[in-house]
Structures are given as C-alpha cells and as structure tokens.
Coordinates of C-alpha atoms and ligand atoms in Angstrom, one line a residue:
M51 CA -14.3 -34.7 8.5
T52 CA -14.9 -32.5 11.6
H53 CA -18.6 -32.0 12.5
R54 CA -19.2 -28.3 12.5
V55 CA -22.1 -26.7 14.3
G56 CA -23.8 -23.4 13.6
Q57 CA -23.2 -20.9 10.9
H58 CA -20.2 -21.4 8.6
F59 CA -18.2 -18.1 8.2
L60 CA -17.3 -18.0 4.5
H61 CA -14.8 -15.2 4.3
I62 CA -12.9 -16.1 1.1
P63 CA -12.9 -13.4 -1.5
G64 CA -15.4 -15.2 -3.6
P65 CA -17.6 -17.2 -3.8
S66 CA -19.2 -15.0 -1.2
P67 CA -22.2 -16.0 0.9
V68 CA -25.5 -15.8 -1.0
P69 CA -28.3 -13.8 0.8
D70 CA -31.4 -15.6 1.7
R71 CA -33.6 -13.6 -0.7
V72 CA -31.3 -14.5 -3.6
R73 CA -31.3 -18.2 -2.6
A74 CA -35.1 -18.2 -2.4
A75 CA -35.3 -16.5 -5.9
I76 CA -33.0 -19.2 -7.4
G77 CA -35.3 -21.9 -6.0
A78 CA -38.2 -20.9 -8.2
Q79 CA -39.4 -23.4 -10.8
V80 CA -37.5 -23.2 -14.1
I81 CA -39.4 -21.7 -17.1
D82 CA -39.3 -21.9 -20.9
H83 CA -36.4 -19.7 -22.0
R84 CA -38.3 -19.0 -25.3
S85 CA -41.4 -17.7 -23.5
V86 CA -42.8 -14.2 -23.1
E87 CA -42.4 -14.5 -19.4
F88 CA -38.7 -15.3 -19.8
A89 CA -38.2 -12.3 -22.1
E90 CA -39.3 -10.0 -19.3
L91 CA -36.7 -11.5 -17.0
G92 CA -34.0 -11.4 -19.7
R93 CA -34.6 -7.7 -20.3
K94 CA -34.7 -7.0 -16.6
V95 CA -31.4 -8.6 -15.8
L96 CA -29.6 -7.3 -19.0
D97 CA -30.8 -3.7 -18.2
G98 CA -30.0 -4.1 -14.5
A99 CA -26.5 -5.4 -15.3
R100 CA -25.8 -2.3 -17.3
E101 CA -26.4 -0.2 -14.2
V102 CA -23.8 -2.0 -12.1
F103 CA -21.2 -1.7 -14.8
G104 CA -22.1 1.9 -15.4
T105 CA -22.8 1.5 -19.1
R106 CA -25.4 2.4 -21.7
H107 CA -23.9 -0.2 -24.0
P108 CA -24.6 -3.9 -24.2
V109 CA -23.8 -6.3 -21.3
L110 CA -23.7 -10.0 -22.2
I111 CA -24.3 -12.8 -19.8
F112 CA -22.8 -16.3 -20.4
P113 CA -23.6 -19.4 -18.4
S114 CA -20.0 -19.7 -17.2
S115 CA -17.4 -18.9 -14.5
G116 CA -15.4 -15.7 -14.7
T117 CA -12.8 -17.5 -16.9
G118 CA -15.4 -17.9 -19.6
A119 CA -16.0 -14.1 -19.6
W120 CA -12.2 -13.7 -19.9
E121 CA -12.1 -16.1 -22.8
S122 CA -15.0 -14.3 -24.6
A123 CA -13.2 -11.0 -24.2
V124 CA -10.0 -12.4 -25.8
A125 CA -11.7 -14.6 -28.5
N126 CA -14.0 -11.8 -29.8
T127 CA -11.6 -8.8 -29.9
L128 CA -8.2 -10.3 -30.6
S129 CA -6.6 -12.5 -33.2
S130 CA -3.6 -14.9 -33.1
G131 CA -0.4 -12.8 -33.4
D132 CA -1.9 -9.7 -31.9
R133 CA 0.1 -7.9 -29.2
V134 CA -1.3 -6.8 -25.8
L135 CA 0.1 -5.0 -22.8
M136 CA -0.6 -6.3 -19.3
A137 CA 0.6 -5.6 -15.7
E138 CA 1.5 -8.3 -13.3
T139 CA -0.6 -7.4 -10.3
G140 CA -0.9 -11.0 -9.1
H141 CA -2.2 -14.5 -9.8
F142 CA -5.2 -13.4 -11.7
A143 CA -3.3 -11.2 -14.1
N144 CA -1.0 -14.1 -14.8
L145 CA -3.9 -16.5 -15.4
W146 CA -5.6 -14.0 -17.9
R147 CA -2.2 -13.7 -19.6
A148 CA -1.9 -17.5 -19.9
L149 CA -5.4 -17.6 -21.3
A150 CA -4.6 -14.9 -23.9
E151 CA -1.4 -16.7 -24.9
S152 CA -3.3 -19.9 -25.4
W153 CA -5.2 -18.1 -28.2
G154 CA -1.9 -17.0 -29.8
V155 CA -1.9 -13.5 -28.4
E156 CA 1.5 -12.1 -27.6
V157 CA 1.6 -10.6 -24.1
E158 CA 4.0 -7.9 -23.0
M159 CA 3.8 -8.2 -19.2
I160 CA 5.0 -5.3 -17.0
P161 CA 6.6 -7.1 -14.1
G162 CA 5.2 -6.5 -10.5
D163 CA 6.0 -7.5 -7.0
W164 CA 2.3 -8.4 -6.2
R165 CA 2.1 -5.6 -3.7
D166 CA 1.2 -2.7 -5.9
W167 CA -1.2 -1.6 -8.6
A168 CA -0.8 -1.5 -12.4
E169 CA 1.1 1.8 -12.7
P170 CA -0.3 4.2 -15.3
D171 CA 3.1 5.9 -15.9
E172 CA 4.7 2.6 -16.8
I173 CA 1.8 1.7 -19.1
R174 CA 2.2 5.1 -20.7
E175 CA 6.0 4.6 -21.2
R176 CA 5.4 1.2 -22.9
L177 CA 2.8 2.7 -25.2
A178 CA 5.1 5.6 -26.0
A179 CA 7.7 3.1 -27.1
D180 CA 5.1 1.3 -29.4
T181 CA 5.4 3.9 -32.2
G182 CA 4.0 1.5 -34.7
H183 CA 0.8 1.0 -32.6
E184 CA 1.1 -2.7 -32.6
I185 CA -0.3 -3.1 -29.1
K186 CA -4.0 -3.9 -29.7
A187 CA -5.1 -3.7 -26.0
V188 CA -4.1 -2.9 -22.5
M189 CA -5.5 -5.6 -20.2
V190 CA -5.6 -5.0 -16.4
V191 CA -7.2 -6.6 -13.3
H192 CA -9.2 -3.9 -11.4
N193 CA -9.3 -5.7 -8.0
E194 CA -6.5 -8.2 -7.9
T195 CA -8.1 -10.9 -5.7
S196 CA -4.9 -12.7 -5.0
T197 CA -3.4 -9.8 -3.2
G198 CA -6.0 -7.2 -2.3
V199 CA -4.7 -4.4 -4.6
V200 CA -6.9 -2.1 -6.7
S201 CA -5.6 -0.6 -9.9
P202 CA -6.6 2.9 -11.1
V203 CA -8.6 2.2 -14.2
A204 CA -9.5 5.8 -15.0
A205 CA -5.8 6.8 -14.8
I206 CA -4.8 3.9 -17.1
R207 CA -7.3 5.2 -19.7
K208 CA -5.8 8.7 -19.4
A209 CA -2.3 7.2 -19.9
I210 CA -3.5 5.5 -23.1
D211 CA -5.1 8.7 -24.3
A212 CA -2.1 10.8 -23.3
E213 CA -0.1 8.9 -25.9
S214 CA -2.9 9.1 -28.4
H215 CA -2.5 5.3 -28.6
P216 CA -5.4 3.4 -30.2
A217 CA -5.2 0.4 -27.9
M218 CA -8.4 -0.9 -26.4
L219 CA -8.7 -1.1 -22.6
M220 CA -9.9 -4.4 -21.2
V221 CA -10.6 -4.8 -17.5
D222 CA -11.2 -7.7 -15.2
A223 CA -13.7 -6.4 -12.7
I224 CA -14.6 -9.9 -11.6
S225 CA -14.1 -9.3 -7.9
S226 CA -14.9 -5.6 -7.8
L227 CA -18.2 -5.3 -9.5
G228 CA -21.0 -4.6 -7.0
S229 CA -18.4 -4.0 -4.3
L230 CA -16.3 -1.1 -5.6
P231 CA -17.4 1.9 -7.7
Y232 CA -17.1 1.0 -11.4
H233 CA -17.8 3.2 -14.4
H234 CA -17.4 1.3 -17.7
D235 CA -18.4 4.2 -19.9
D236 CA -17.0 7.2 -18.0
W237 CA -13.6 5.4 -17.5
G238 CA -13.5 4.7 -21.2
V239 CA -13.2 0.9 -20.9
D240 CA -13.8 -1.2 -24.0
V241 CA -14.4 -4.6 -22.4
T242 CA -15.1 -5.3 -18.7
V243 CA -15.5 -8.9 -17.6
S244 CA -17.1 -10.0 -14.4
C245 CA -19.0 -12.9 -12.9
S246 CA -21.7 -13.8 -10.4
Q247 CA -20.0 -15.2 -7.3
K248 CA -18.2 -12.2 -5.8
G249 CA -19.8 -8.8 -5.3
L250 CA -23.0 -9.8 -7.0
M251 CA -23.6 -12.4 -4.2
L252 CA -24.8 -15.2 -6.4
P253 CA -23.5 -18.8 -6.7
P254 CA -20.9 -19.3 -9.4
G255 CA -22.2 -19.8 -12.9
L256 CA -22.7 -16.5 -14.7
G257 CA -20.0 -14.7 -16.7
L258 CA -20.8 -11.1 -17.6
V259 CA -19.1 -8.9 -20.2
A260 CA -19.7 -5.2 -20.8
L261 CA -18.8 -3.8 -24.2
S262 CA -18.0 -0.5 -25.9
P263 CA -18.9 0.3 -29.5
R264 CA -15.2 -0.1 -30.3
A265 CA -15.3 -3.6 -28.8
V266 CA -18.3 -4.5 -30.9
E267 CA -16.4 -3.3 -34.0
A268 CA -13.3 -5.3 -33.0
A269 CA -15.5 -8.4 -32.7
E270 CA -16.7 -7.9 -36.3
T271 CA -13.1 -8.0 -37.5
S272 CA -11.5 -10.5 -35.2
K273 CA -10.3 -13.6 -37.0
T274 CA -10.5 -15.9 -34.0
R275 CA -12.9 -18.8 -34.5
R276 CA -15.5 -19.0 -31.8
S277 CA -19.0 -20.3 -31.3
Y278 CA -20.1 -20.7 -27.7
W279 CA -18.3 -17.4 -26.7
D280 CA -19.4 -15.5 -29.8
W281 CA -20.8 -12.1 -29.0
G282 CA -22.7 -11.8 -32.4
A283 CA -25.4 -14.2 -31.5
M284 CA -25.8 -12.7 -28.1
L285 CA -26.1 -9.2 -29.5
A286 CA -28.7 -10.4 -32.0
T287 CA -31.0 -12.0 -29.4
N288 CA -30.5 -10.0 -26.2
P289 CA -32.5 -6.9 -27.2
G290 CA -35.7 -9.1 -27.2
G291 CA -34.7 -10.5 -23.8
F292 CA -33.5 -13.8 -25.2
F293 CA -30.2 -15.8 -25.4
P294 CA -28.9 -17.9 -28.3
Y295 CA -28.8 -21.0 -26.2
T296 CA -30.3 -22.1 -22.9
P297 CA -29.3 -19.6 -20.3
A298 CA -28.7 -20.3 -16.6
T299 CA -32.4 -19.3 -15.9
N300 CA -32.4 -19.8 -12.2
L301 CA -29.2 -17.8 -11.7
L302 CA -30.9 -15.1 -13.7
Y303 CA -33.7 -15.1 -11.1
G304 CA -31.0 -14.7 -8.5
L305 CA -29.3 -11.9 -10.4
A306 CA -32.6 -10.0 -10.6
E307 CA -32.9 -10.3 -6.9
S308 CA -29.3 -9.4 -6.1
L309 CA -29.6 -6.3 -8.3
D310 CA -32.7 -5.3 -6.3
L311 CA -30.8 -5.8 -3.0
L312 CA -28.0 -3.5 -4.2
R313 CA -30.4 -0.9 -5.4
E314 CA -32.5 -1.0 -2.2
E315 CA -29.4 -0.4 -0.1
G316 CA -28.1 2.1 -2.6
F317 CA -24.9 1.6 -4.6
D318 CA -23.1 4.4 -2.7
Q319 CA -24.1 2.9 0.6
V320 CA -22.9 -0.5 -0.6
F321 CA -19.5 0.8 -1.5
A322 CA -19.2 2.9 1.7
R323 CA -20.0 -0.3 3.7
H324 CA -17.2 -2.2 1.9
D325 CA -14.8 0.7 2.7
R326 CA -15.8 0.7 6.4
L327 CA -15.4 -3.0 6.8
A328 CA -12.0 -2.9 5.0
A329 CA -10.7 -0.1 7.1
A330 CA -11.7 -2.1 10.3
T331 CA -9.9 -5.2 8.9
R332 CA -6.8 -3.2 8.2
A333 CA -7.0 -1.7 11.7
A334 CA -7.1 -5.2 13.1
V335 CA -4.1 -6.4 11.1
T336 CA -2.1 -3.4 12.0
A337 CA -2.9 -3.8 15.7
W338 CA -1.9 -7.5 15.5
G339 CA 1.5 -6.1 14.3
L340 CA 1.2 -8.1 11.0
E341 CA 1.8 -6.8 7.5
I342 CA -0.8 -6.2 4.9
Q343 CA 0.0 -7.7 1.4
C344 CA -0.9 -4.4 -0.4
G345 CA 2.0 -2.1 0.0
N346 CA 0.4 1.0 -1.5
E347 CA -2.0 2.9 0.7
A348 CA -3.9 4.3 -2.3
A349 CA -4.4 0.8 -3.7
H350 CA -5.9 -1.0 -0.6
S351 CA -8.9 -3.1 -1.6
S352 CA -12.2 -2.8 0.1
V353 CA -13.1 -6.4 -1.1
L354 CA -10.4 -8.4 0.7
T355 CA -7.3 -7.9 2.8
G356 CA -4.2 -10.0 2.3
V357 CA -2.4 -10.8 5.6
V358 CA 1.3 -11.6 5.5
M359 CA 2.5 -14.2 8.1
P360 CA 5.8 -13.7 9.9
E361 CA 8.8 -15.5 8.4
G362 CA 8.7 -19.2 9.2
V363 CA 4.9 -19.4 9.7
D364 CA 2.9 -21.5 7.1
S365 CA -0.3 -19.5 6.4
D366 CA -2.1 -22.6 5.2
A367 CA -1.5 -24.3 8.5
V368 CA -3.0 -21.3 10.3
R369 CA -6.0 -21.3 7.9
T370 CA -6.6 -25.0 8.4
L371 CA -6.5 -24.6 12.2
I372 CA -9.0 -21.7 12.0
L373 CA -11.4 -23.7 9.8
D374 CA -11.3 -26.7 12.0
R375 CA -11.7 -24.9 15.3
Y376 CA -13.9 -21.9 14.4
N377 CA -15.7 -22.9 11.3
L378 CA -14.2 -19.9 9.4
S379 CA -13.0 -20.2 5.8
L380 CA -10.2 -17.8 4.8
G381 CA -8.7 -17.4 1.3
Q382 CA -5.4 -19.1 0.7
G383 CA -2.2 -17.5 -0.7
L384 CA -2.1 -18.3 -4.4
S385 CA 1.1 -19.4 -6.3
R386 CA 3.8 -16.8 -5.5
V387 CA 2.4 -16.1 -2.1
K388 CA 1.3 -19.6 -1.3
G389 CA 2.0 -20.4 2.4
R390 CA 2.9 -16.8 3.0
I391 CA -0.4 -15.0 3.2
F392 CA -4.1 -15.6 3.9
R393 CA -6.9 -13.5 2.6
I394 CA -9.9 -12.2 4.6
G395 CA -12.8 -11.5 2.3
H396 CA -15.2 -8.7 3.4
L397 CA -17.4 -8.5 0.4
G398 CA -21.0 -9.0 -0.5
Q399 CA -23.5 -9.3 2.3
C400 CA -20.9 -8.9 5.0
N401 CA -21.8 -6.5 7.8
E402 CA -20.1 -5.3 11.0
L403 CA -20.9 -8.3 13.2
T404 CA -20.1 -10.9 10.6
L405 CA -16.8 -9.2 10.1
L406 CA -16.1 -9.0 13.8
G407 CA -16.9 -12.7 14.1
A408 CA -14.4 -13.5 11.3
L409 CA -11.7 -11.3 12.9
S410 CA -12.3 -13.0 16.2
G411 CA -11.7 -16.3 14.6
V412 CA -8.5 -15.1 13.1
E413 CA -7.3 -13.6 16.4
M414 CA -8.0 -16.8 18.3
G415 CA -6.4 -18.9 15.5
L416 CA -3.3 -16.8 15.5
A417 CA -2.9 -17.4 19.2
D418 CA -3.7 -21.1 18.9
A419 CA -1.2 -21.5 16.1
G420 CA 1.5 -19.9 18.2
V421 CA 2.1 -17.0 15.7
H422 CA 4.1 -14.1 17.1
F423 CA 1.5 -11.2 17.2
R424 CA 0.0 -8.7 19.5
P425 CA -3.6 -9.3 20.7
G426 CA -6.1 -6.4 20.3
G427 CA -7.0 -6.5 16.6
V428 CA -10.7 -7.2 17.2
Q429 CA -10.8 -4.3 19.7
A430 CA -9.1 -2.0 17.1
A431 CA -11.7 -3.1 14.5
M432 CA -14.6 -2.4 16.9
E433 CA -13.3 1.1 17.6
T434 CA -12.9 1.8 13.8
L435 CA -16.4 0.5 13.2
R436 CA -17.9 2.6 16.0
K437 CA -16.2 5.8 14.7
S438 CA -17.1 5.3 11.1
Ligands
LIG579 C1 -12.4 -15.2 -9.2 C2 -11.6 -14.4 -10.2 C3 -11.4 -14.9 -11.5 C4 -11.8 -16.3 -11.9 O1 -13.1 -16.5 -11.9 P1 -13.6 -18.0 -12.1 O2 -15.1 -17.8 -11.8 O3 -13.0 -18.8 -11.0 O4 -13.4 -18.4 -13.4 C5 -10.7 -14.1 -12.3 N1 -10.2 -12.8 -12.0 C6 -10.4 -12.4 -10.7 C7 -9.9 -11.0 -10.4 C8 -11.1 -13.1 -9.8 O5 -11.3 -12.6 -8.6

C-alpha cells in the first residue's frame, strides 16, 4: 500500500470525518448501562435526537448501521403481503426495496432515471388508482446518496393527503439528518430512519428511528415476528433513559457531543454552510465543463455532488488515481452508475478550506488522468465561497 503523509481527505458521502471533540467524547471509559449516570446520558441523547428530527414523538436508537434502522421500520409497521409504494431515486431506494421484499412486502416501484427526485404528482396518481386503499405506506429516500438528489418530503405528504389516502409516509433521512433541514412532525412523516455516520458526524454504529403516533399504532398490529428490532421494548425502557439491551454506550457519548456541536453552530447555520459548500462544488463542476448527476435544479443535494465522467472515462480509475496521488477519498458510482460517476461529499464538519483542498485534488486528478475538461473549477469555487 502507498504510504500517505499528512491529513487524509475523506470526502465520501458517509462515513464523514469525526470531529476531534466527538472522538474525545467517545474515548471516555464505558459505564454501567443500568446506572443512574447512564440514565442521564440516555435521556439527553434521546431528547437531543428529537430536536434534529424535528419531532415531539419518540426517537429510538439501535446499535446498528442504517440498514438496521430500515429493517426496524419495515418489521414493526408492515406485515408479509402488505403493499407499499416507492420511487426509484437510486441505489439506496433499490436496497430499501429489496429489504422490504425480503420481509414479504410487495413493492410497487415508480421507475426513475437516477437523476431526479420522487415526483409527488406521480405518487398522487398511483395512490388515486389504489381505490381499495391497499397501499399501506409510501417509502422514499430524502437525500439519495448514490446520486445527490433530494426529494420533496413535504410535497409527498401533501400528495398523499390530497387523495385522502391512509398510507403511512416512511422516509430514509440517513444522509440528510443534521445536514439538511428536516421536520418529521411538520412534514407529517410517520417513520424517519437515520444513522450516525453521515450528518451526525459519528463513526458508524447507531441506527435512529423517529416515529409518529400512527407508526406506534401500526407496530401494535403488525404481524411480523421481531425481537432485536422490536420497538415495544425500546418504547417501554427509553422514558427512563434506558435501553432493553446493551446500547452502544460510547457512541452515545459521541452523539451527545455531536448534538452539542450542531446546537452551538446553530442548525440554520449548519444547513446554510452545507448549501454554500454545495453551491461552490457545483460551480467547480460546471466550470470544469462536466455534468452533474442530478438533472433537476430544485433537487440538488447540499450533502454531496455526483460528477458524471465524459463517455469512455472510467470514474473508478480517476478516483483511484486521486486517492493514490493526493490522499483524497471520493465516493464511487454505485450499481447503475458504477464507473460513470464519482461523488464528492461535502457534509458534516466540512468547511471552505477542506472543500477547496478536495476540489483541488479532483482538479489535479482530472488533469493527471487525461480527462477532457476545462481547468478553473477551483477558481470558480473560491469565487462562489467569497461571494456567499
Ligand atoms: C448510507 C446510507 C444507507 C445505508 O446505511 P448503512 O449504515 O450502510 O447501513 C441507507 N440509505 C442512505 C440514503 C444512505 O446514505
């Protein structure tokens, strides 16, 4: 392996770099998870998590990756044979679909070209056609991490309500939470799933799920067998600050700290910073004469930007060269766009100069790889950052 000197630039859209204060918090000695001291931590993180989701209702925290949070959403609210409606925004929508199908759920998938959001009008049409109200839930990915496309969750709820359809709304906010505004209650979401290693700036290992009263009711009638992922035991112990089994105590120390970091900066400032860095990244890509994977202006993600390589260029070869020469990790194209795009993550503790470092690495790498492009992207990004 190449010996790399100095700071590694981790610019994949999750896991994102962990701030020093969070790493220090995680390093504290583990404590008894049945103690009074732990209960205080438990209540602090469970309350704090509600603030990021924008909910007054329960948020549950599982020791798991985001996939575990997905599974808990499906296993607690749906039963084998239930129908749900999804939109193919990209790789993560397809993975959530496969997970639901493995539990016997029948998924109606609105096809997509991986360049656009989940279209509320199409969802409305599908629900209008479901006169027997067989569709139990609409499931969408808020920030599609494989493409850099954000779907309009509030408008999707309005589409469901416009048809007076009883479907629940379930949202994957795994890569948006803590980076983009999110309003679980105000947007009328029933289940929101997320995890620790993206906008919350923690290592992987925590799966978070926000519920609505309807979701809690659905969990009481779901026939799916479950144990580890069961919401009931969590809901029973969480009010005291406890968990039904051993929680990831040290990651909870980290969560308390990352929530403090977000609050200290101010949520609005955090979101505005993500918008600024994303605009600068898009300015660079446009100046390079390259295409952005998201084809809908209104749907551009402030978490990551997907960059399409010119025909005949292997994006993975460019990524590998950039990693080897400049110690910069970029996200790879997943499944349908493998080898076609790379993804620049600008989430979490990213600031102006770390972004410019990453963009410089990309610009040098494009030249080194012999990609046909125009120089000047970093300059364009600097100008955008100075003006904003
Ligand atoms: C990262 C991610 C996941 C998967 O999370 P894991 O922690 O890898 O299980 C799911 N959905 C989205 C949108 C993601 O970004």
